[in-house]
XYZ file of C-alpha atoms in Angstrom:
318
model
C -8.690 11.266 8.930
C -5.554 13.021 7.941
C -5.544 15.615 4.855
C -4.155 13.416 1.796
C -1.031 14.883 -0.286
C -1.390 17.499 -2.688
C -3.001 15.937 -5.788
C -1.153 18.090 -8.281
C 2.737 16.564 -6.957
C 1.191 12.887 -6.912
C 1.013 10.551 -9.700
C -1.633 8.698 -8.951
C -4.863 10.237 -8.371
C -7.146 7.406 -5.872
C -10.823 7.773 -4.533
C -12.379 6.364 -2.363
C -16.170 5.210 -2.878
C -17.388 4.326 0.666
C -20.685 2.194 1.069
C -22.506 2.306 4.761
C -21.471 -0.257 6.748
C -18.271 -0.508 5.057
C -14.969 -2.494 6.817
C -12.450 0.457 8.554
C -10.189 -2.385 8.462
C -10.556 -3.170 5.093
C -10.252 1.267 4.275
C -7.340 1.151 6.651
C -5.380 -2.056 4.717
C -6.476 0.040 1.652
C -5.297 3.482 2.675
C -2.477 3.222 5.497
C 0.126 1.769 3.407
C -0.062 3.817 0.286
C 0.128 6.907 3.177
C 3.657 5.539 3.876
C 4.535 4.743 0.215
C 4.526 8.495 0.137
C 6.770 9.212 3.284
C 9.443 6.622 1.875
C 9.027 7.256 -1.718
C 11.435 9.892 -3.255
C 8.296 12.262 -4.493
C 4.769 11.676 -3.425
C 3.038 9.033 -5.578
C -0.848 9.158 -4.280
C -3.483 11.154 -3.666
C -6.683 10.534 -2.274
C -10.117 11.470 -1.888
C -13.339 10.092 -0.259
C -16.340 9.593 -1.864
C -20.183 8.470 -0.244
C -23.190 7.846 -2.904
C -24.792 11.006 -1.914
C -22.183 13.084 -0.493
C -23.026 12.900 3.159
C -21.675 11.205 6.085
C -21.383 7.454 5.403
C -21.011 4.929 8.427
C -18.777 1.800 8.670
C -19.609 -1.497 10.127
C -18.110 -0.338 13.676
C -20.268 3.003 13.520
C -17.365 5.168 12.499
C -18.822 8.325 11.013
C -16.559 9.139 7.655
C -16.886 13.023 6.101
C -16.655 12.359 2.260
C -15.019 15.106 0.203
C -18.402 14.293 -2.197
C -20.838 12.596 -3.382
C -19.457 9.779 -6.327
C -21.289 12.061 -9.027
C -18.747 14.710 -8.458
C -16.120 12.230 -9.395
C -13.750 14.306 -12.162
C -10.788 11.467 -12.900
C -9.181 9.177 -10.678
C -6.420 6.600 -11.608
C -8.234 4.131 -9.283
C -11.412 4.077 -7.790
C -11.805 1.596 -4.431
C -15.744 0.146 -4.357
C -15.536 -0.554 -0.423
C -18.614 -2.431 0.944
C -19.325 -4.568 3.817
C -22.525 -5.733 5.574
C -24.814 -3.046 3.924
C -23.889 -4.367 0.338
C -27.660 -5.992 -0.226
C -29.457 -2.653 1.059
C -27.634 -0.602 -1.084
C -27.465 -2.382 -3.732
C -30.124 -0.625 -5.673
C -30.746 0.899 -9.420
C -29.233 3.735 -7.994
C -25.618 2.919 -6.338
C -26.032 0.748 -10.131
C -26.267 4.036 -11.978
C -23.832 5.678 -9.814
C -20.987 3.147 -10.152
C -21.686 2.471 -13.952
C -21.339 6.816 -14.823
C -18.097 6.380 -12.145
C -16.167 3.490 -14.392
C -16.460 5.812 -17.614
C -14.079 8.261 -14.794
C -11.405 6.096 -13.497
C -8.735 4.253 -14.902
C -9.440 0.937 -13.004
C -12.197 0.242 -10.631
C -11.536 -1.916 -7.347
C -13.754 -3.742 -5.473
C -13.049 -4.198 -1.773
C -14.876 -7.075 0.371
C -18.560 -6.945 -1.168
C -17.818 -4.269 -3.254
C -17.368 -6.604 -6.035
C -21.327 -7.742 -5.203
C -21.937 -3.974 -6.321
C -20.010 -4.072 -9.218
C -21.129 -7.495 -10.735
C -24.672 -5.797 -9.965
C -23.698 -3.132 -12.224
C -22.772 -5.406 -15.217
C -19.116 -4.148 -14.479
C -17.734 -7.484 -14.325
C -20.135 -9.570 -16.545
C -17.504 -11.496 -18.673
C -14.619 -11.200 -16.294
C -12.522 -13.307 -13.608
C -13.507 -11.931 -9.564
C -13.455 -12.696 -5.814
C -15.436 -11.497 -3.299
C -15.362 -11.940 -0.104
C -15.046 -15.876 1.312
C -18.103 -15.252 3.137
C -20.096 -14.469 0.292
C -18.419 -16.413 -2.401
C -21.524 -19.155 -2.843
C -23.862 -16.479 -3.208
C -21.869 -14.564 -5.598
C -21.670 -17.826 -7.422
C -24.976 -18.091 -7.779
C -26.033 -14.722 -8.445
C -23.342 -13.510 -11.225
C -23.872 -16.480 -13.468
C -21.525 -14.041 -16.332
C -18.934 -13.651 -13.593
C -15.814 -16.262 -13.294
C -15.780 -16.423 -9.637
C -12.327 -17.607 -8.182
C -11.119 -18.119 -4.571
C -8.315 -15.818 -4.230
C -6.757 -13.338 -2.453
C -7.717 -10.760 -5.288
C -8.173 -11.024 -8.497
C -6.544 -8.612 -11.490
C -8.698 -8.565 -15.042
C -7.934 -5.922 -17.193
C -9.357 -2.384 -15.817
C -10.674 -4.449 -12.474
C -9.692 -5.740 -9.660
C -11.716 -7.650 -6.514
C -10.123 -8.397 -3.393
C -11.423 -10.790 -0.939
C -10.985 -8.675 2.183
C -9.477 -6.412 4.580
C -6.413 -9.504 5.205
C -5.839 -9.833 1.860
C -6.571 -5.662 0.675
C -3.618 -5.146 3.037
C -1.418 -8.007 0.721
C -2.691 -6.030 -2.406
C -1.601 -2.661 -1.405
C 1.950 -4.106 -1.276
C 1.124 -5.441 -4.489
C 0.400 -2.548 -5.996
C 3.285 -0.152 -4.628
C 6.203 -2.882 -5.182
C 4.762 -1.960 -9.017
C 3.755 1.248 -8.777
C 7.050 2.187 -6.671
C 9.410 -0.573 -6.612
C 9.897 -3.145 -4.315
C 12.746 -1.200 -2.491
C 9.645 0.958 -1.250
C 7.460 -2.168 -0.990
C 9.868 -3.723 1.748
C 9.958 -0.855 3.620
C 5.586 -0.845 3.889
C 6.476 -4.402 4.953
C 8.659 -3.601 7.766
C 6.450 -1.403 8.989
C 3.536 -2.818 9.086
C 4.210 -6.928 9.115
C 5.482 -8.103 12.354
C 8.910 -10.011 12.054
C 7.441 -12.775 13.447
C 4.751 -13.463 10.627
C 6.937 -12.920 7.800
C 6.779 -16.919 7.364
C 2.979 -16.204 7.425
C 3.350 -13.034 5.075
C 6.845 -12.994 3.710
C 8.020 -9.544 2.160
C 10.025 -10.933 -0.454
C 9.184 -14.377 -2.350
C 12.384 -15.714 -1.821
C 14.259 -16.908 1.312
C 17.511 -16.166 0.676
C 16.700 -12.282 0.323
C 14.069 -11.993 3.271
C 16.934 -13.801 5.292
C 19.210 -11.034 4.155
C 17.148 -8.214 5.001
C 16.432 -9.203 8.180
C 19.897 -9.324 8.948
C 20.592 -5.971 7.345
C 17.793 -4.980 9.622
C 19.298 -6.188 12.408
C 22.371 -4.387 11.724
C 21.842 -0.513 10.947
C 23.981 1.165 13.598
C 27.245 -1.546 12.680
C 27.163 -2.575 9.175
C 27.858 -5.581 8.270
C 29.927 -5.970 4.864
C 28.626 -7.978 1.485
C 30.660 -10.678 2.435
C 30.232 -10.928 6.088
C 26.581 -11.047 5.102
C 27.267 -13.569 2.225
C 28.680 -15.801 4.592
C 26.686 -15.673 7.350
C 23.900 -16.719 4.719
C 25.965 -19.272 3.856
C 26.129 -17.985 0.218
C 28.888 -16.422 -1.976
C 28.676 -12.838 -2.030
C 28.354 -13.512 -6.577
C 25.129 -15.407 -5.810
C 23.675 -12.735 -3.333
C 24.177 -9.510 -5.770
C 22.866 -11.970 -8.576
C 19.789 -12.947 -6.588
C 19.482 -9.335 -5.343
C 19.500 -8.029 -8.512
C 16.684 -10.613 -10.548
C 14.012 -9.933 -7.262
C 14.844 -6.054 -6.292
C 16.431 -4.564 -9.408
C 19.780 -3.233 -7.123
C 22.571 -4.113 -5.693
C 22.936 -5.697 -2.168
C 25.049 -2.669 -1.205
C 22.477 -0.350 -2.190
C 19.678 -2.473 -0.524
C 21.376 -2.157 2.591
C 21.721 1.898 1.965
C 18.213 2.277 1.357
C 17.254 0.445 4.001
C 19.432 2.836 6.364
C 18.087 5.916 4.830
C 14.548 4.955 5.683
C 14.927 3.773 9.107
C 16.985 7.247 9.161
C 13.798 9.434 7.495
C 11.652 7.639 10.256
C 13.872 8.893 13.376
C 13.957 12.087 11.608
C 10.552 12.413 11.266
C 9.328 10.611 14.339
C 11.566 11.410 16.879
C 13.880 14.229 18.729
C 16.958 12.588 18.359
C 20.082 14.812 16.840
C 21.096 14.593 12.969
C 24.034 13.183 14.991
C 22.296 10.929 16.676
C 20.434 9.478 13.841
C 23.951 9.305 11.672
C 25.236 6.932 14.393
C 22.293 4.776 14.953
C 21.667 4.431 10.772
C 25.618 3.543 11.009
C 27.083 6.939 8.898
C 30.407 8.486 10.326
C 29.190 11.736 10.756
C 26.136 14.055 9.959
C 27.657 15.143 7.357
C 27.805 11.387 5.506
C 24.200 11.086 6.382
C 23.145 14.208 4.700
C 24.932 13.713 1.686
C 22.788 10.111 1.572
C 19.569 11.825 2.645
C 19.674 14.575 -0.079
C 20.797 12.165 -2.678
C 17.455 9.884 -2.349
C 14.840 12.122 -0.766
C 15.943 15.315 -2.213
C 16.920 17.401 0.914
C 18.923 17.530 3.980
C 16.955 15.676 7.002
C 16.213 18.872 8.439
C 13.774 19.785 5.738
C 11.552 16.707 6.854
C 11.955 17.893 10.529
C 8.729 18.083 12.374
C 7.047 16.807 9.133
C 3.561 15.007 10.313
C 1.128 14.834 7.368
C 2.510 11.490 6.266
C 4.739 10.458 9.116
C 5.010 6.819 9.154
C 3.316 4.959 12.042
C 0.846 2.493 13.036
């Protein structure tokens, strides 16, 4: 796995705890998309660690071998703390992982738990009292075992300091979740576009309302030739008043600056991920000249586009 940010320039401070036999999927839903909250964001937001019960090599379901950067007693502070656990939940759930995850919730802000990780934590007394999912799978069990839990079939399931998520489909959901409000759903849209295929956004729709998802697909569609507000208006059959109205209840900005920001990330991501020109890139993200694009770039990431030039860490790609 790749080295995570620098902890001291993030915001929020994330670990990891990773439970043999864990879901990669689920880890990757989890982890991928805050990586490229970071590349699009203006400053890094997160930082990560990874975390095993004793510190040692922990295995997921697949037999993917995972280096921890500890064991969860060395856990200082985090902001969040993921419980991920799969198939292995019943083995290890013993007094021990118990003990470990009830000295880990006096050490984070909010404890997740991922698939069965919720099992774990209801074990722990951690939810005793409190609304939860786990995964569908187990849902009957977990039913019947947490009598002081209020089991619900959902996606995931927010109750004060904790949070359960039903599974790696849905974790992937709750990480946009969680950076549209941790970020802002200008950042949020762009995790969407890169990780949703356009043809399940009926199936997983980046923004909860037609008219806009309809908009930015167009805008999408049209880096290299902008389209103006009210050629866009109309060809949503709209008025151009009702589009910046809209744009600004769901998103918080302007259509115009929707479509900028939009530009300027598909523009960081050629930067960043290919060998095309700054004059290249200007044309293809529809600027005039490098100079125009520059001017853009510095003004929401901070720095010309030739600072982020053969940047990898937190490239964003699949």
């Amino acid at each position: 796995m790749q080295n995570p940010p620098d902890s001291s320039a993030a915001r929020l401070k994330i670990g990891f705890l990773l439970i043999d036999r864990f879901s990669n999927l689920c880890l990757s839903n989890a982890l991928e998309p805050l990586r490229a909250a970071n590349s699009f964001a203006d400053a890094p937001v997160y930082s990560w660690a990874f975390y095993s019960l004793d510190g040692d090599a922990v295995r997921s379901s697949s037999g993917m071998a995972v280096l921890p950067n500890g064991k969860i007693s060395d856990l200082t502070r985090v902001d969040r703390l993921y419980v991920i656990a799969s198939y292995g939940h019943l083995t290890n759930d013993t007094p021990a992982t118990r003990r470990a995850l009830q000295q880990a919730d006096r050490r984070c802000g909010a404890m997740f738990g991922l698939d069965a990780g919720a099992w774990l934590m209801a074990s722990a007394g951690l939810l005793a009292g409190r609304r939860a999912t786990v995964h569908w799978d187990l849902l009957d069990a977990f039913s019947e075992r947490f009598l002081d839990v209020d089991v619900e079939q959902a996606l995931w399931v927010e109750d004060g300091d904790v949070l359960t998520c039903a599974g790696a489909s849905a974790t992937l959901g709750l990480s946009r979740h969680l950076i549209a409000r941790d970020v802002g759903a200008a950042v949020a849209l762009d995790v969407d576009a890169l990780f949703t295929p356009p043809v399940r956004s009926d199936a997983l729709p980046s923004i909860r309302d037609p008219l806009l998802t309809r908009a930015t697909r167009i805008m999408r569609e049209n880096i290299e030739q902008p389209i103006d507000i009210h050629d866009l208006s109309t060809r949503l059959n709209t008025s151009p008043r009702t589009l910046t109205r809209r744009c600004q209840a769901v998103l918080g900005m302007t259509p115009g600056r929707l479509y900028r920001h939009i530009r300027l990330s598909v523009a960081k991501a050629l930067v960043e991920g290919s060998t095309a020109s700054i004059a290249e890139i200007a044309v293809r993200c529809g600027y005039e000249d490098p100079t125009a694009l520059t001017r853009a770039f510095r003004q929401r990431f901070g720095a010309a586009p030739r600072a982020f030039r053969g940047e990898t860490a937190n490239k964003p790609s699949q």
